[in-house]
Coordinates of C-alpha atoms and ligand atoms in Angstrom, one line a residue:
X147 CA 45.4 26.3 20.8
X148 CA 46.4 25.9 17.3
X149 CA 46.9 22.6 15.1
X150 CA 50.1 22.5 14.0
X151 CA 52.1 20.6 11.3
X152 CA 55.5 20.8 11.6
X153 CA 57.6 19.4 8.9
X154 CA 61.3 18.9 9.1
X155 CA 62.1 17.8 12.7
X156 CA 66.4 17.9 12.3
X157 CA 68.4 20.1 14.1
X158 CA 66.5 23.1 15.1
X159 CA 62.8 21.7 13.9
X160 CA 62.6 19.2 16.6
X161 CA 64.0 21.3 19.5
X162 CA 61.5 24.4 18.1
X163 CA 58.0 21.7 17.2
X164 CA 58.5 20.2 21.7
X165 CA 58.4 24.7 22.4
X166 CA 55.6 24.8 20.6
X167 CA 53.7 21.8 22.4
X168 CA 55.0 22.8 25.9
X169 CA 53.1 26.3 24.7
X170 CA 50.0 24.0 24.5
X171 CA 49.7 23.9 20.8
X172 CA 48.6 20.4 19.4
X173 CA 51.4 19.7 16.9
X174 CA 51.5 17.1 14.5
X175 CA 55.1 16.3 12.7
X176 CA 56.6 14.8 10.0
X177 CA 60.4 14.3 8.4
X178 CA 61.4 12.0 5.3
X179 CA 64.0 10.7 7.5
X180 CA 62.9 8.0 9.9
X181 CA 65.1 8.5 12.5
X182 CA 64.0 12.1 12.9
X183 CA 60.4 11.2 13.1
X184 CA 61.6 8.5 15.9
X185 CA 63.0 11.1 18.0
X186 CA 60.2 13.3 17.6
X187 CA 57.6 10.0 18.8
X188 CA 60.1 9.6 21.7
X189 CA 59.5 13.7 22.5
X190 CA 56.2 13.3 22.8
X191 CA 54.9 14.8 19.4
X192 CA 52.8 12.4 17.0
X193 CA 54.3 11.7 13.6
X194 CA 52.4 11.3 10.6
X195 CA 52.7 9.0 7.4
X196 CA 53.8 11.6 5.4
X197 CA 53.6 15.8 4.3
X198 CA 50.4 15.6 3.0
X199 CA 48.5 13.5 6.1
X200 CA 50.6 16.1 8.8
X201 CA 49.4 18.8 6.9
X202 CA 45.7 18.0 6.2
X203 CA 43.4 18.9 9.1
X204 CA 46.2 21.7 10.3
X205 CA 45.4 25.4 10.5
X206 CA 49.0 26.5 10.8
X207 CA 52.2 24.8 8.5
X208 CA 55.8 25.4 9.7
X209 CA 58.3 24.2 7.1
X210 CA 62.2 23.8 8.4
X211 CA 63.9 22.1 5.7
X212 CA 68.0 22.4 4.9
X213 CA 67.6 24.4 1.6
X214 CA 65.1 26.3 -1.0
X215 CA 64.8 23.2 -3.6
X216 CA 63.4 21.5 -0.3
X217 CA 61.1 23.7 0.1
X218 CA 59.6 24.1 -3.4
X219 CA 59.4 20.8 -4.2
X220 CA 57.3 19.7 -1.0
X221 CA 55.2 22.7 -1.6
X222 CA 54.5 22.0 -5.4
X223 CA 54.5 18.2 -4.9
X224 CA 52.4 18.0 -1.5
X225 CA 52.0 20.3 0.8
X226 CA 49.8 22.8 -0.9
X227 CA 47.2 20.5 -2.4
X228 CA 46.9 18.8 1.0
X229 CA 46.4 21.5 2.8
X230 CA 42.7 23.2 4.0
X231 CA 42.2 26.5 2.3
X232 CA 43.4 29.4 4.0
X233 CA 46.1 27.5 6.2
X234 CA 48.8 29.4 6.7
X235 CA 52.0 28.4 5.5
X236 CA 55.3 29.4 8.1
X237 CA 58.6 29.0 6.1
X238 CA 61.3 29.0 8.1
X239 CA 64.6 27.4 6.5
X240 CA 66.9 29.5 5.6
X241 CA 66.5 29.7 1.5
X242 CA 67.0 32.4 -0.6
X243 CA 65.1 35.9 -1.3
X244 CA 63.7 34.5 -4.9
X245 CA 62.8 31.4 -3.5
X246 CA 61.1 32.9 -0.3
X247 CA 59.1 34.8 -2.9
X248 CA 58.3 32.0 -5.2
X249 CA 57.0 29.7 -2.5
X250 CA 54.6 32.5 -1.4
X251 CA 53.8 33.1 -5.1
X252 CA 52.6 28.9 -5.0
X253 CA 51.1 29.0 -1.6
X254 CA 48.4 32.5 -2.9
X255 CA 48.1 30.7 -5.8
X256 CA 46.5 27.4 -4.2
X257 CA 44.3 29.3 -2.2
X258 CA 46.4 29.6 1.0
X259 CA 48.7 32.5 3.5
X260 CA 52.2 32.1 3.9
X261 CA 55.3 34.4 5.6
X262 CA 59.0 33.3 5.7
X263 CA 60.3 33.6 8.7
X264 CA 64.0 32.2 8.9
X265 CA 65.7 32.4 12.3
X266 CA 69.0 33.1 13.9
X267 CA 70.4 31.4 16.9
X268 CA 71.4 28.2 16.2
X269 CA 70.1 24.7 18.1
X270 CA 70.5 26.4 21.4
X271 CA 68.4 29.0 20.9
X272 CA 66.0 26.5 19.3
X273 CA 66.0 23.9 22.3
X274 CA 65.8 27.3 24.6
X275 CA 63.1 29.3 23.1
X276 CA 65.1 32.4 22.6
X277 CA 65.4 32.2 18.5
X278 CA 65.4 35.7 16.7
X279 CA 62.6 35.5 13.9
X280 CA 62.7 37.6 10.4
X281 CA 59.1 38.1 9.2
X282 CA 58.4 38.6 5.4
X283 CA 54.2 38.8 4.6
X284 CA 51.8 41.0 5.1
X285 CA 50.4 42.8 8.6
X286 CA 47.5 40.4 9.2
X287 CA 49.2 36.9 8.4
X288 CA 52.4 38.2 10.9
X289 CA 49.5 39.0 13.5
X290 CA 48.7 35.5 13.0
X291 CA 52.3 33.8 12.9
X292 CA 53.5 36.2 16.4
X293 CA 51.8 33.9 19.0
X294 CA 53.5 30.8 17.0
X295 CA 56.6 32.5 17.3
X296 CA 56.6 33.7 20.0
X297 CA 56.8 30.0 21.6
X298 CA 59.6 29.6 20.0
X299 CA 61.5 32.9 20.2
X300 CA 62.3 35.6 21.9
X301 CA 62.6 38.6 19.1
X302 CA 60.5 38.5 16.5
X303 CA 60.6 41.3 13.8
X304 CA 58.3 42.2 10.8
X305 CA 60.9 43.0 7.8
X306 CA 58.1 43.5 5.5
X307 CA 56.2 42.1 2.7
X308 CA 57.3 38.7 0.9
X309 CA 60.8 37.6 1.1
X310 CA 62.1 40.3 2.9
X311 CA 62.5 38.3 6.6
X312 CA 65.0 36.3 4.2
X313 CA 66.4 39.7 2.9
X314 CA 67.1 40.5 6.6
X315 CA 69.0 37.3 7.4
X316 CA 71.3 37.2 4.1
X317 CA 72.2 40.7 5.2
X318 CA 72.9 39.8 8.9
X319 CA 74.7 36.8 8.1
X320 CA 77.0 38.8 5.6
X321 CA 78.0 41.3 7.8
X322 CA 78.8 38.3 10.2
X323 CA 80.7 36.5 7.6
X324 CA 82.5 39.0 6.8
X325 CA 83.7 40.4 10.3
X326 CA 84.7 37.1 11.7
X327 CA 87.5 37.4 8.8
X328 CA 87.9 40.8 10.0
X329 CA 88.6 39.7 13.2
X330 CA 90.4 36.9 12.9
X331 CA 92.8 38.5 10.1
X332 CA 93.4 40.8 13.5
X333 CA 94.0 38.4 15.6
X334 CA 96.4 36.3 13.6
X335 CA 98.5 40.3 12.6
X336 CA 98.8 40.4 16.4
X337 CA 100.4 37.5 16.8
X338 CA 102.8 38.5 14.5
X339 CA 103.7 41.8 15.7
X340 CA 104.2 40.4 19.3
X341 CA 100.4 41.0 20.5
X342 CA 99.2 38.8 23.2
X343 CA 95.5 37.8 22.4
X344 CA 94.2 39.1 25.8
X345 CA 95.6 42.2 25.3
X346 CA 93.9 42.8 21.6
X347 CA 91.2 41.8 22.7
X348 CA 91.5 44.0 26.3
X349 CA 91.7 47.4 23.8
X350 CA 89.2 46.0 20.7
X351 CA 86.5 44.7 22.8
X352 CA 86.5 48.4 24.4
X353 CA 87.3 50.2 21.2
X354 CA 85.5 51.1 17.7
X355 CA 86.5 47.5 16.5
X356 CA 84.1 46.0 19.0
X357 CA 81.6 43.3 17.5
X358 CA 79.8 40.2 18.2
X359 CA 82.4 38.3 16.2
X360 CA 84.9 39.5 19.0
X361 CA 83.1 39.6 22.1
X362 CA 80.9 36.6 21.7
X363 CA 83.3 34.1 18.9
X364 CA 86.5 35.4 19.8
X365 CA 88.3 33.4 17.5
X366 CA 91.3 32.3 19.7
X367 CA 91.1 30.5 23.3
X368 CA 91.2 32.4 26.2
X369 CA 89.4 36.0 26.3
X370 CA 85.7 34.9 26.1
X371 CA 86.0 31.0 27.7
X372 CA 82.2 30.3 26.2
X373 CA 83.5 31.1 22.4
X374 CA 84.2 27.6 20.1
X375 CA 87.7 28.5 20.1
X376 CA 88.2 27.2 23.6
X377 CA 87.0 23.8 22.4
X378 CA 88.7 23.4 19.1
X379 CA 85.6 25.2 17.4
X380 CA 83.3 22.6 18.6
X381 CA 79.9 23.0 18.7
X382 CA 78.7 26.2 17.3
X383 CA 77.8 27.7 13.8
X384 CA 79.4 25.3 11.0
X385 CA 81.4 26.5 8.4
X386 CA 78.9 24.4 5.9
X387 CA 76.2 26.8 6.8
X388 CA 77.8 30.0 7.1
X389 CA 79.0 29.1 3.4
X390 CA 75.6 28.2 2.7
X391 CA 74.4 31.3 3.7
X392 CA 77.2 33.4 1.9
X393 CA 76.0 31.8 -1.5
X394 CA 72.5 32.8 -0.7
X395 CA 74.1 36.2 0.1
X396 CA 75.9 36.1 -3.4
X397 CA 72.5 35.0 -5.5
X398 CA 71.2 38.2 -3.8
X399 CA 74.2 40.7 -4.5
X400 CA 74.0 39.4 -8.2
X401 CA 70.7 39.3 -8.7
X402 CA 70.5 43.2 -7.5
X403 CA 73.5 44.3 -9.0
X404 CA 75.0 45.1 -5.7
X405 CA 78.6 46.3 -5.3
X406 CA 79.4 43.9 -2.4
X407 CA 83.2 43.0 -2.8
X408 CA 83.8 41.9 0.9
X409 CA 80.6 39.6 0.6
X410 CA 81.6 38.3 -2.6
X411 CA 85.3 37.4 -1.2
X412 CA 83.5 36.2 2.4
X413 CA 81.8 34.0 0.5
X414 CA 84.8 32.7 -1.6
X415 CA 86.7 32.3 1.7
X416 CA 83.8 30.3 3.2
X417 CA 83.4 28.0 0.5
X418 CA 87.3 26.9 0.6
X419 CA 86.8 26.9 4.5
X420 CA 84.1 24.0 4.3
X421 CA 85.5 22.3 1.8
X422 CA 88.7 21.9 3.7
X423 CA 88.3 21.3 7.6
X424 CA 86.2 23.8 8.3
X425 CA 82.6 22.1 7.7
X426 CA 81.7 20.9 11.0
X427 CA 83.6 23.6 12.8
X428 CA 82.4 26.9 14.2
X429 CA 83.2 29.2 11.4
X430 CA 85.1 31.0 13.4
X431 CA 87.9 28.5 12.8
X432 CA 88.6 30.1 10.0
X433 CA 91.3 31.6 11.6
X434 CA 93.3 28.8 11.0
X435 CA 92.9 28.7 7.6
X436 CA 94.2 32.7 7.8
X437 CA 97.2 31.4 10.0
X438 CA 98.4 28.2 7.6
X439 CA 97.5 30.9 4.2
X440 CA 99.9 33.5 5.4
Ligands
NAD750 P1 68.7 19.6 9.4 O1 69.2 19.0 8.1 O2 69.1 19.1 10.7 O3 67.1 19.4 9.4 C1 66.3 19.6 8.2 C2 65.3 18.4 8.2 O4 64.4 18.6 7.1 C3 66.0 17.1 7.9 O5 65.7 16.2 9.0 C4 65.3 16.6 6.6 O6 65.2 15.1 6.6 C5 64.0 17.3 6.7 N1 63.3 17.3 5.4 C6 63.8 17.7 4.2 N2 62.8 17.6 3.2 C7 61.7 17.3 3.9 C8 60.4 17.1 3.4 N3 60.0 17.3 2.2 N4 59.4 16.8 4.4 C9 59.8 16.6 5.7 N5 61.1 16.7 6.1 C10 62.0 17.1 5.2 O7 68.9 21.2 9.3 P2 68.8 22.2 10.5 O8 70.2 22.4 11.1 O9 67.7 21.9 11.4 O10 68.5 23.6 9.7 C11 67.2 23.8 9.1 C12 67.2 25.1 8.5 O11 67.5 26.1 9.4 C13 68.2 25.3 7.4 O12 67.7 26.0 6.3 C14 69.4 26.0 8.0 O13 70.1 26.8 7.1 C15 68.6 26.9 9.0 N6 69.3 27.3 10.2 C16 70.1 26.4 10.9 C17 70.8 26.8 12.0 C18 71.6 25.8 12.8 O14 72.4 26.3 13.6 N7 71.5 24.5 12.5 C19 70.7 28.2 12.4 C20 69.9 29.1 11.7 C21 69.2 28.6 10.6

C-alpha cells in the first residue's frame, strides 16, 4: 500500500484517485474547488484542508490539474515545500514539454522525484481503468510510478527522460488533430460528388486511408453507431481540449523549429472550432464547420 495525495479531483482525477483506492492504496485528495472535494467525500476518499496538508505525510503525489500555470504555481507555492523528502511527484495534466521539464527542474531542486505522465483516453477510460500513460523520468522513479499506474491504466509506456511522456502526447494528439480534418474534409467531398457515407467509409475503413479518426470517430452518423456523430457530437473529446492540445503542439513545433504546416493549420482550425460551437463538442464536429466553410 502506498499513501497517496491526489490533487485535482475534476473530470478524470476523481474517476482515476476511487481506481486507485479500489487497488488498496490509502489516498488522500484535495481540489480548490469545493464541490469537487464534495464529490470526492461522497466517493469514499478523504479530503484534506488544502495542497499542502494532502501532501504532507504522502509518499507518492499525483497532480491532474487543467493546464501547466496550474501546475507551476502549486508546485512553487505549496506542494514542494510541504512535501517529505524524496516523495515522488506524478504529473499528469496534460501541459506542455517546457513546462513538464521545468516542474521536474523545481521538484530535484527541493529535494524530491518526479515523472510526467499525461494520459489518453478520456473520462471513460479514467472511470474504467484502461487510460494509456506517457512516462517522462528516469528508469528507477518509472519502476516506482508503474504499480500506481497501473491501477489506473491499462498501457503504460516509458518515453524517456524528463518531459518526453508529454513529448509523446503533443505528437499523438497532432496526428489526431490533424486526421480528423483529413477525414472529415473526405467525408464532406463525398457528399458532394454523390458518395453515400457508408459506402466511403465501406472502401476507407478497408483501404490505406484507414485510421482511428475513421473507424472509431467517424465523423457522420451511421457507419460506427458508438462514434459522437450519432449523438450530435455529445460526449466525447471537446473541441476546447483538442485546441488546447494543438497550441501545446504549436509551443513545441516553434520552440524546435519544426516544419509542421498541417499541425500549425490543425491548430488554427481548432482554435476557430472552439471558439464557435465546437467547445463542448466531440471535435470531430468539426465537420460541420468544413460543411458551412465550403
Ligand atoms: P478538470 O478541469 O475537470 O479538472 C481539473 C481539476 O484541477 C479542477 O477540479 C480544478 O479545480 C483542480 N485544480 C486546479 N488547480 C488546483 C490546485 N492548485 N490544487 C488542487 N486542485 C486544483 O479537467 P480534466 O478534464 O479532469 O482534465 C485534467 C487534465 O487532463 C487536463 O490537463 C486535460 O488536458 C487532461 N486530459 C483530459 C482529458 C479529458 O477527456 N477530460 C483527456 C486526456 C487528458
Amino acid at each position: 500500500m502506498t499513501r497517496i495525495a491526489f490533487l485535482g479531483l475534476g473530470h478524470m482525477g476523481l474517476p482515476m484517485a476511487k481506481n486507485l483506492v479500489a487497488a488498496g492504496h490509502e489516498v488522500h485528495g484535495y481540489d480548490v474547488v469545493p464541490a469537487a472535494d464534495e464529490a470526492a467525500r461522497a466517493a469514499g476518499i478523504p479530503v484534506a484542508d488544502s495542497g499542502a496538508a494532502a501532501v504532507a505525510d504522502a509518499d507518492v503525489v499525483i497532480t491532474m490539474f487543467p493546464a501547466g500555470k496550474h501546475v507551476i504555481a502549486a508546485y512553487r507555492d505549496e506542494l514542494l515545500g510541504a512535501a517529505k523528502p524524496g516523495t515522488l511527484f506524478i504529473e499528469s495534466s496534460t501541459i506542455a514539454v517546457d513546462e513538464a521539464r521545468e516542474a521536474h527542474e523545481m521538484a530535484i531542486a527541493a529535494g524530491h522525484r518526479n515523472v510526467d505522465a499525461p494520459v489518453s483516453g478520456g473520462v471513460v477510460g479514467a472511470e474504467n481503468g484502461t487510460l494509456a500513460f506517457m512516462v517522462g523520468g528516469s528508469d528507477e522513479d518509472f519502476a516506482e510510478a508503474l504499480p500506481l499506474l497501473e491501477a489506473m491504466g491499462k498501457r503504460i509506456v516509458h518515453c524517456g527522460g524528463p518531459g518526453l511522456g508529454q513529448a509523446a502526447k503533443v505528437c499523438n494528439n497532432m496526428i489526431l488533430g490533424i486526421s480528423q480534418i483529413a477525414v472529415a474534409e473526405a467525408f464532406v467531398l463525398g457528399e458532394r460528388l454523390g458518395l453515400e457515407h457508408q459506402a466511403l467509409y465501406d472502401v476507407v475503413s478497408q483501404a490505406s486511408g484507414q485510421c482511428w479518426a475513421l473507424t472509431t470517430n467517424c465523423p457522420v452518423p451511421g457507419p460506427v453507431p458508438t462514434s459522437p456523430a450519432n449523438r450530435d457530437y455529445q460526449p466525447g473529446f471537446a473541441g476546447a481540449l483538442m485546441a488546447k492540445d494543438l497550441g501545446l503542439a504549436l509551443q513545441a513545433i516553434e520552440g524546435t523549429g519544426t516544419d509542421a504546416r498541417m499541425g500549425r493549420l490543425a491548430e488554427q482550425i481548432y482554435a476557430a472550432f472552439a471558439a464557435g460551437s465546437g467547445a463542448g463538442r466531440d471535435f470531430s464536429g468539426i465537420i460541420t464547420d468544413i460543411r458551412v466553410a465550403g
